[in-house]
XYZ file of N, CA and C in Angstrom:
555
model
N 47.962 16.532 7.037
C 48.250 17.558 8.026
C 49.619 17.302 8.647
N 50.289 18.376 8.940
C 51.594 18.278 9.576
C 51.704 19.383 10.621
N 52.553 19.166 11.581
C 52.803 20.164 12.612
C 53.843 21.159 12.092
N 53.890 22.337 12.696
C 54.906 23.309 12.295
C 56.311 22.792 12.604
N 56.424 21.807 13.495
C 57.726 21.195 13.783
C 58.219 20.350 12.611
N 57.299 19.932 11.714
C 57.658 19.098 10.564
C 58.023 19.907 9.328
N 57.955 21.227 9.403
C 58.260 22.054 8.233
C 59.711 21.873 7.803
N 59.914 21.821 6.494
C 61.264 21.747 5.933
C 61.243 22.383 4.552
N 62.399 22.755 4.054
C 62.502 23.387 2.738
C 61.985 22.441 1.664
N 61.176 22.976 0.743
C 60.648 22.173 -0.350
C 59.280 21.579 -0.063
N 58.826 21.596 1.195
C 57.511 21.056 1.546
C 56.433 21.953 0.943
N 55.389 21.357 0.364
C 54.315 22.129 -0.245
C 53.118 22.149 0.695
N 52.655 23.355 1.022
C 51.519 23.537 1.931
C 50.301 24.001 1.155
N 49.109 23.615 1.649
C 47.859 24.071 1.070
C 47.267 25.082 2.043
N 47.385 26.371 1.722
C 46.905 27.436 2.585
C 45.793 28.185 1.850
N 44.585 28.124 2.416
C 43.418 28.791 1.839
C 43.221 28.426 0.369
N 43.409 27.153 0.027
C 43.171 26.676 -1.330
C 44.289 26.934 -2.320
N 45.367 27.567 -1.882
C 46.495 27.815 -2.771
C 47.695 27.008 -2.305
N 48.529 26.601 -3.266
C 49.713 25.807 -2.943
C 50.921 26.722 -2.766
N 51.616 26.539 -1.645
C 52.805 27.320 -1.311
C 53.923 26.363 -0.951
N 55.132 26.615 -1.455
C 56.278 25.793 -1.098
C 57.143 26.558 -0.089
N 57.692 25.828 0.874
C 58.509 26.440 1.918
C 59.909 26.691 1.346
N 60.301 27.964 1.296
C 61.627 28.339 0.808
C 62.611 28.368 1.972
N 62.196 29.006 3.079
C 63.022 29.090 4.287
C 62.115 28.962 5.493
N 62.658 28.457 6.589
C 61.905 28.428 7.835
C 62.880 28.582 8.993
N 62.351 29.122 10.102
C 63.192 29.315 11.271
C 62.311 29.194 12.513
N 62.699 28.290 13.413
C 62.006 28.144 14.686
C 62.559 29.201 15.638
N 61.662 29.978 16.249
C 62.079 31.066 17.124
C 61.466 30.861 18.507
N 62.295 30.902 19.527
C 61.842 30.798 20.918
C 62.289 32.066 21.624
N 61.396 33.079 21.657
C 61.790 34.319 22.329
C 61.882 34.118 23.841
N 62.574 34.987 24.511
C 62.716 34.878 25.962
C 61.388 35.041 26.676
N 60.510 35.791 26.074
C 59.212 36.036 26.681
C 58.143 35.727 25.631
N 57.142 34.958 25.978
C 56.070 34.638 25.044
C 56.250 33.265 24.427
N 55.252 32.840 23.650
C 55.290 31.494 23.062
C 56.238 31.400 21.856
N 56.675 30.186 21.566
C 57.541 29.944 20.411
C 56.718 30.071 19.129
N 57.408 30.379 18.033
C 56.730 30.463 16.740
C 57.697 30.061 15.634
N 57.141 29.868 14.429
C 57.941 29.490 13.266
C 57.777 30.582 12.213
N 58.898 31.175 11.809
C 58.908 32.212 10.778
C 59.260 31.523 9.458
N 58.434 31.714 8.427
C 58.677 31.048 7.143
C 58.667 32.054 5.992
N 59.327 31.661 4.917
C 59.222 32.375 3.644
C 58.590 31.369 2.689
N 57.424 31.721 2.139
C 56.667 30.824 1.276
C 56.605 31.384 -0.141
N 56.651 30.473 -1.126
C 56.572 30.868 -2.534
C 55.344 30.211 -3.140
N 54.485 31.013 -3.765
C 53.298 30.482 -4.417
C 53.733 29.639 -5.609
N 53.265 28.400 -5.662
C 53.705 27.461 -6.704
C 53.266 27.925 -8.084
N 52.069 28.474 -8.198
C 51.547 28.860 -9.509
C 52.051 30.234 -9.971
N 52.029 31.234 -9.104
C 52.376 32.592 -9.528
C 53.840 32.949 -9.291
N 54.512 32.249 -8.366
C 55.906 32.556 -8.063
C 56.059 33.659 -7.022
N 54.946 34.222 -6.548
C 54.978 35.292 -5.546
C 55.528 34.752 -4.228
N 56.370 35.532 -3.546
C 56.972 35.127 -2.282
C 56.423 35.988 -1.149
N 56.041 35.327 -0.044
C 55.532 36.045 1.122
C 56.177 35.488 2.384
N 56.193 36.313 3.437
C 56.648 35.874 4.757
C 55.415 35.570 5.590
N 55.420 34.436 6.278
C 54.278 34.054 7.112
C 54.800 33.471 8.409
N 54.115 33.797 9.510
C 54.508 33.315 10.828
C 53.417 32.379 11.354
N 53.829 31.224 11.876
C 52.914 30.257 12.470
C 53.263 30.101 13.945
N 52.251 29.913 14.800
C 52.509 29.568 16.196
C 53.095 28.159 16.234
N 54.007 27.897 17.144
C 54.654 26.581 17.230
C 53.626 25.521 17.611
N 53.722 24.374 16.963
C 52.890 23.234 17.315
C 51.531 23.178 16.647
N 51.133 24.214 15.892
C 49.826 24.143 15.237
C 49.918 23.248 14.010
N 48.768 22.786 13.532
C 48.723 21.914 12.357
C 48.571 22.766 11.096
N 49.319 22.392 10.050
C 49.195 23.029 8.742
C 48.875 21.943 7.727
N 48.081 22.307 6.724
C 47.682 21.324 5.721
C 48.768 21.220 4.646
N 49.223 20.002 4.401
C 50.233 19.777 3.366
C 49.549 19.264 2.104
N 50.176 19.503 0.978
C 49.662 19.023 -0.300
C 50.516 17.856 -0.765
N 49.859 16.865 -1.337
C 50.609 15.723 -1.863
C 51.173 16.104 -3.227
N 52.482 16.098 -3.306
C 53.164 16.434 -4.548
C 53.950 15.209 -4.987
N 53.653 14.762 -6.202
C 54.309 13.595 -6.771
C 55.435 14.087 -7.678
N 56.682 13.818 -7.295
C 57.825 14.246 -8.103
C 58.315 13.048 -8.914
N 58.358 13.220 -10.234
C 58.776 12.134 -11.130
C 60.009 12.527 -11.930
N 60.909 11.546 -12.115
C 62.072 11.766 -12.976
C 61.594 11.698 -14.418
N 61.859 12.766 -15.157
C 61.436 12.826 -16.554
C 62.575 13.369 -17.404
N 62.401 13.223 -18.719
C 63.403 13.686 -19.668
C 62.729 14.636 -20.643
N 63.354 15.798 -20.873
C 62.791 16.753 -21.830
C 62.989 16.203 -23.232
N 61.889 16.103 -23.997
C 61.960 15.537 -25.344
C 62.039 16.611 -26.420
N 60.990 17.439 -26.529
C 60.970 18.444 -27.585
C 59.882 19.472 -27.302
N 59.846 20.495 -28.145
C 58.861 21.561 -28.067
C 57.772 21.264 -29.091
N 56.501 21.316 -28.689
C 55.387 21.083 -29.604
C 54.496 22.313 -29.561
N 54.713 23.247 -30.486
C 53.998 24.520 -30.457
C 54.470 25.332 -29.264
N 53.531 25.624 -28.338
C 53.923 26.354 -27.125
C 53.972 25.436 -25.909
N 53.939 24.124 -26.146
C 53.991 23.136 -25.063
C 55.356 22.431 -25.063
N 55.834 22.135 -23.855
C 57.068 21.374 -23.690
C 56.667 19.923 -23.447
N 57.311 18.983 -24.153
C 56.961 17.565 -24.015
C 58.046 16.866 -23.205
N 57.620 16.232 -22.099
C 58.520 15.487 -21.224
C 58.117 14.025 -21.233
N 59.119 13.128 -21.119
C 58.851 11.694 -21.112
C 59.258 11.117 -19.762
N 58.341 10.343 -19.165
C 58.620 9.657 -17.906
C 59.671 8.588 -18.195
N 60.757 8.576 -17.438
C 61.862 7.651 -17.722
C 61.572 6.218 -17.283
N 60.485 5.992 -16.519
C 60.155 4.619 -16.117
C 59.013 4.032 -16.930
N 57.986 4.847 -17.255
C 56.823 4.323 -17.983
C 56.830 4.700 -19.462
N 57.717 5.565 -19.893
C 57.829 6.067 -21.266
C 56.609 6.890 -21.678
N 55.792 7.279 -20.710
C 54.600 8.080 -20.979
C 55.014 9.532 -21.204
N 54.383 10.180 -22.201
C 54.726 11.569 -22.494
C 53.720 12.517 -21.852
N 54.217 13.659 -21.367
C 53.386 14.660 -20.716
C 53.667 16.016 -21.340
N 52.591 16.737 -21.702
C 52.730 18.098 -22.212
C 52.686 19.065 -21.048
N 53.630 20.009 -21.027
C 53.729 20.973 -19.934
C 53.699 22.379 -20.530
N 52.916 23.260 -19.910
C 52.812 24.638 -20.403
C 54.094 25.417 -20.098
N 54.283 26.500 -20.820
C 55.460 27.352 -20.607
C 55.430 27.977 -19.216
N 54.232 28.266 -18.685
C 54.122 28.842 -17.340
C 54.655 27.876 -16.288
N 54.335 26.583 -16.427
C 54.798 25.586 -15.458
C 56.309 25.373 -15.571
N 56.847 25.476 -16.780
C 58.289 25.311 -16.977
C 59.023 26.516 -16.387
N 58.466 27.703 -16.566
C 59.031 28.923 -15.987
C 60.434 29.229 -16.486
N 61.308 29.646 -15.578
C 62.672 30.036 -15.950
C 63.552 28.836 -16.295
N 63.058 27.616 -16.057
C 63.833 26.418 -16.408
C 64.062 26.334 -17.913
N 63.219 27.006 -18.703
C 63.362 26.953 -20.164
C 64.701 27.505 -20.637
N 65.294 28.389 -19.836
C 66.583 28.983 -20.206
C 67.736 27.981 -20.159
N 67.517 26.817 -19.549
C 68.589 25.838 -19.373
C 68.229 24.459 -19.928
N 67.072 24.337 -20.601
C 66.606 23.033 -21.087
C 67.189 22.686 -22.453
N 67.737 21.485 -22.546
C 68.189 20.931 -23.814
C 67.476 19.602 -24.030
N 67.265 19.236 -25.279
C 66.622 17.954 -25.567
C 67.429 16.817 -24.958
N 66.720 15.878 -24.320
C 67.365 14.728 -23.697
C 67.830 14.987 -22.278
N 67.574 16.174 -21.731
C 68.020 16.511 -20.375
C 67.070 15.924 -19.336
N 67.652 15.361 -18.268
C 66.860 14.794 -17.173
C 66.473 15.899 -16.195
N 65.181 15.901 -15.805
C 64.650 16.878 -14.861
C 63.692 16.163 -13.921
N 63.204 16.878 -12.914
C 62.169 16.365 -12.025
C 60.930 17.224 -12.247
N 59.799 16.571 -12.552
C 58.544 17.281 -12.768
C 57.623 16.991 -11.586
N 57.072 18.046 -10.968
C 56.208 17.905 -9.795
C 54.747 17.989 -10.219
N 53.959 17.001 -9.785
C 52.532 16.929 -10.089
C 51.726 17.040 -8.805
N 50.548 17.668 -8.892
C 49.581 17.697 -7.785
C 48.215 17.425 -8.394
N 47.625 16.289 -8.050
C 46.327 15.863 -8.567
C 46.284 15.914 -10.089
N 47.337 15.415 -10.733
C 47.389 15.332 -12.190
C 47.819 16.607 -12.891
N 47.976 17.692 -12.174
C 48.393 18.969 -12.764
C 49.879 19.181 -12.514
N 50.594 19.618 -13.562
C 52.019 19.901 -13.420
C 52.176 21.221 -12.673
N 52.948 21.197 -11.583
C 53.183 22.405 -10.794
C 54.415 23.152 -11.266
N 55.546 22.423 -11.352
C 56.793 23.062 -11.749
C 57.778 22.013 -12.245
N 58.822 22.507 -12.909
C 59.911 21.665 -13.407
C 61.155 22.033 -12.616
N 61.800 21.017 -12.039
C 62.980 21.221 -11.201
C 64.218 20.742 -11.960
N 65.172 21.638 -12.151
C 66.409 21.307 -12.859
C 67.483 20.861 -11.878
N 68.537 20.191 -12.379
C 69.693 19.952 -11.511
C 70.314 21.297 -11.125
N 71.155 21.311 -10.095
C 71.751 22.561 -9.613
C 72.594 23.249 -10.671
N 73.227 22.473 -11.559
C 74.025 23.074 -12.633
C 73.885 22.253 -13.903
N 74.061 22.924 -15.042
C 73.996 22.264 -16.345
C 75.194 22.697 -17.182
N 75.533 21.884 -18.181
C 76.625 22.207 -19.101
C 76.011 22.649 -20.423
N 76.349 23.866 -20.846
C 75.825 24.432 -22.086
C 76.974 25.015 -22.908
N 76.758 25.110 -24.219
C 77.783 25.636 -25.111
C 77.523 27.110 -25.409
N 78.598 27.888 -25.483
C 78.490 29.304 -25.845
C 78.343 29.376 -27.369
N 77.230 29.972 -27.840
C 77.018 30.078 -29.287
C 77.483 31.416 -29.841
N 77.512 32.455 -28.982
C 78.020 33.741 -29.456
C 78.601 34.531 -28.292
N 79.767 35.086 -28.518
C 80.359 36.045 -27.582
C 81.388 36.864 -28.340
N 81.521 38.118 -27.966
C 82.522 38.987 -28.581
C 83.903 38.547 -28.109
N 84.929 38.745 -28.930
C 86.268 38.423 -28.446
C 86.659 39.359 -27.299
N 87.284 38.801 -26.273
C 87.707 39.612 -25.129
C 89.025 40.289 -25.428
N 89.131 41.551 -25.102
C 90.369 42.282 -25.332
C 91.221 42.239 -24.079
N 92.452 41.796 -24.232
C 93.364 41.727 -23.098
C 93.607 43.135 -22.582
N 93.516 43.316 -21.294
C 93.728 44.626 -20.693
C 92.431 45.386 -20.468
N 91.336 44.957 -21.086
C 90.037 45.609 -20.890
C 89.415 45.089 -19.610
N 89.584 45.821 -18.531
C 89.071 45.378 -17.238
C 88.019 46.330 -16.681
N 87.490 47.211 -17.520
C 86.503 48.178 -17.034
C 85.209 47.502 -16.612
N 84.940 46.300 -17.147
C 83.686 45.609 -16.807
C 83.920 44.508 -15.780
N 85.037 44.541 -15.071
C 85.286 43.544 -14.040
C 85.783 42.226 -14.581
N 86.242 42.207 -15.796
C 86.800 40.984 -16.357
C 85.759 40.016 -16.886
N 84.544 40.484 -17.154
C 83.530 39.608 -17.735
C 82.942 40.245 -18.981
N 82.265 39.407 -19.770
C 81.596 39.879 -20.984
C 80.328 39.051 -21.169
N 79.343 39.567 -21.917
C 78.128 38.787 -22.147
C 78.382 37.656 -23.152
N 77.708 36.527 -22.921
C 77.800 35.389 -23.838
C 76.417 34.772 -23.973
N 76.054 34.389 -25.204
C 74.766 33.751 -25.454
C 74.975 32.244 -25.487
N 74.156 31.530 -24.707
C 74.241 30.073 -24.643
C 73.370 29.432 -25.722
N 73.530 28.127 -25.928
C 72.780 27.437 -26.975
C 71.270 27.439 -26.745
N 70.819 27.739 -25.541
C 69.384 27.823 -25.264
C 68.844 29.231 -25.509
N 69.734 30.202 -25.777
C 69.323 31.578 -25.998
C 69.519 32.460 -24.771
N 69.818 31.868 -23.640
C 70.041 32.611 -22.388
C 71.376 33.347 -22.470
N 71.401 34.593 -21.988
C 72.639 35.368 -21.970
C 73.165 35.448 -20.547
N 74.439 35.133 -20.360
C 75.082 35.191 -19.043
C 76.398 35.944 -19.150
N 76.989 36.267 -18.007
C 78.298 36.920 -17.963
C 79.374 35.849 -17.779
N 80.414 35.897 -18.618
C 81.512 34.935 -18.549
C 82.845 35.686 -18.541
N 83.932 35.044 -18.109
C 85.250 35.693 -18.152
C 85.670 36.031 -19.587
N 86.548 37.022 -19.705
C 86.968 37.519 -21.015
C 87.661 36.472 -21.889
N 88.340 35.482 -21.280
C 89.129 34.536 -22.075
C 88.286 33.479 -22.787
N 86.999 33.337 -22.436
C 86.167 32.312 -23.065
C 85.778 32.714 -24.481
N 85.702 31.695 -25.356
C 85.391 31.946 -26.759
C 84.149 31.184 -27.177
N 83.661 31.507 -28.352
C 82.510 30.830 -28.935
C 82.827 29.340 -29.099
N 81.861 28.470 -28.798
C 82.067 27.028 -28.918
C 82.528 26.357 -27.631
N 82.890 27.143 -26.612
C 83.336 26.594 -25.331
C 82.132 26.102 -24.537
N 82.256 24.936 -23.900
C 81.199 24.413 -23.025
C 81.471 24.926 -21.608
N 80.413 25.471 -20.991
C 80.539 26.036 -19.651
C 79.501 25.427 -18.718
N 79.835 25.430 -17.432
C 78.916 24.949 -16.395
C 78.205 26.180 -15.837
N 76.844 26.114 -15.781
C 76.037 27.256 -15.357
C 75.146 26.845 -14.188
N 75.063 27.707 -13.174
C 74.182 27.485 -12.030
C 72.750 27.791 -12.466
N 71.826 26.808 -12.368
C 70.451 26.998 -12.831
C 69.610 27.839 -11.869
N 70.065 28.047 -10.655
C 69.282 28.821 -9.687
C 69.411 30.319 -9.938
N 70.611 30.777 -10.347
C 70.805 32.221 -10.517
C 71.467 32.605 -11.853
N 71.831 31.631 -12.678
C 72.422 31.926 -13.985
C 73.884 32.295 -13.947
N 74.586 32.011 -12.856
C 76.000 32.352 -12.743
C 76.878 31.346 -13.475
N 77.970 31.852 -14.029
C 79.000 31.015 -14.634
C 79.774 30.309 -13.528
N 79.928 28.983 -13.622
C 80.635 28.222 -12.583
C 82.006 27.741 -13.021
N 82.236 27.646 -14.325
C 83.534 27.169 -14.805
C 83.383 26.511 -16.166
N 84.527 26.123 -16.744
C 84.483 25.409 -18.016
C 84.142 23.950 -17.750
N 83.472 23.343 -18.709
C 83.081 21.932 -18.537
C 84.075 21.000 -19.192
């Protein structure tokens, strides 16, 4: 159990038997009436986001989440295989638990895998990754109708927008939170 004063981003709460992670929180003290905490919560399993308000100082139930450093090894059918970097133990993770992280996963990449009572909740990537462009059309100088960007397919199969001057085979840095191009690597 934790107080609403202990809320912070990334904390996992157990509300009515479901696990929710705190995306945003804000302590509000209106001029009239009691203080409260406004939060944005994301369901760990479904990804659904909701806004919830708690009275200040009340107790909320937290869930114990064990985050382990792991390395992505390979794909086995429809399961992703991760290896614990300290115990060398392998863990199979479903595609649902991996979620959108699959668009940025390469073999041998280090990630953080979150467990709750032996069940994998989600896979957390670093803020940015370096990937190679496997296909992109040549950019035409002077073609600025699209804002100076063009689509490019990365080695994981993910398609992002990149500047016109980039060519096939170039390594680029990509933001894993929103898929934005950050620069050449």
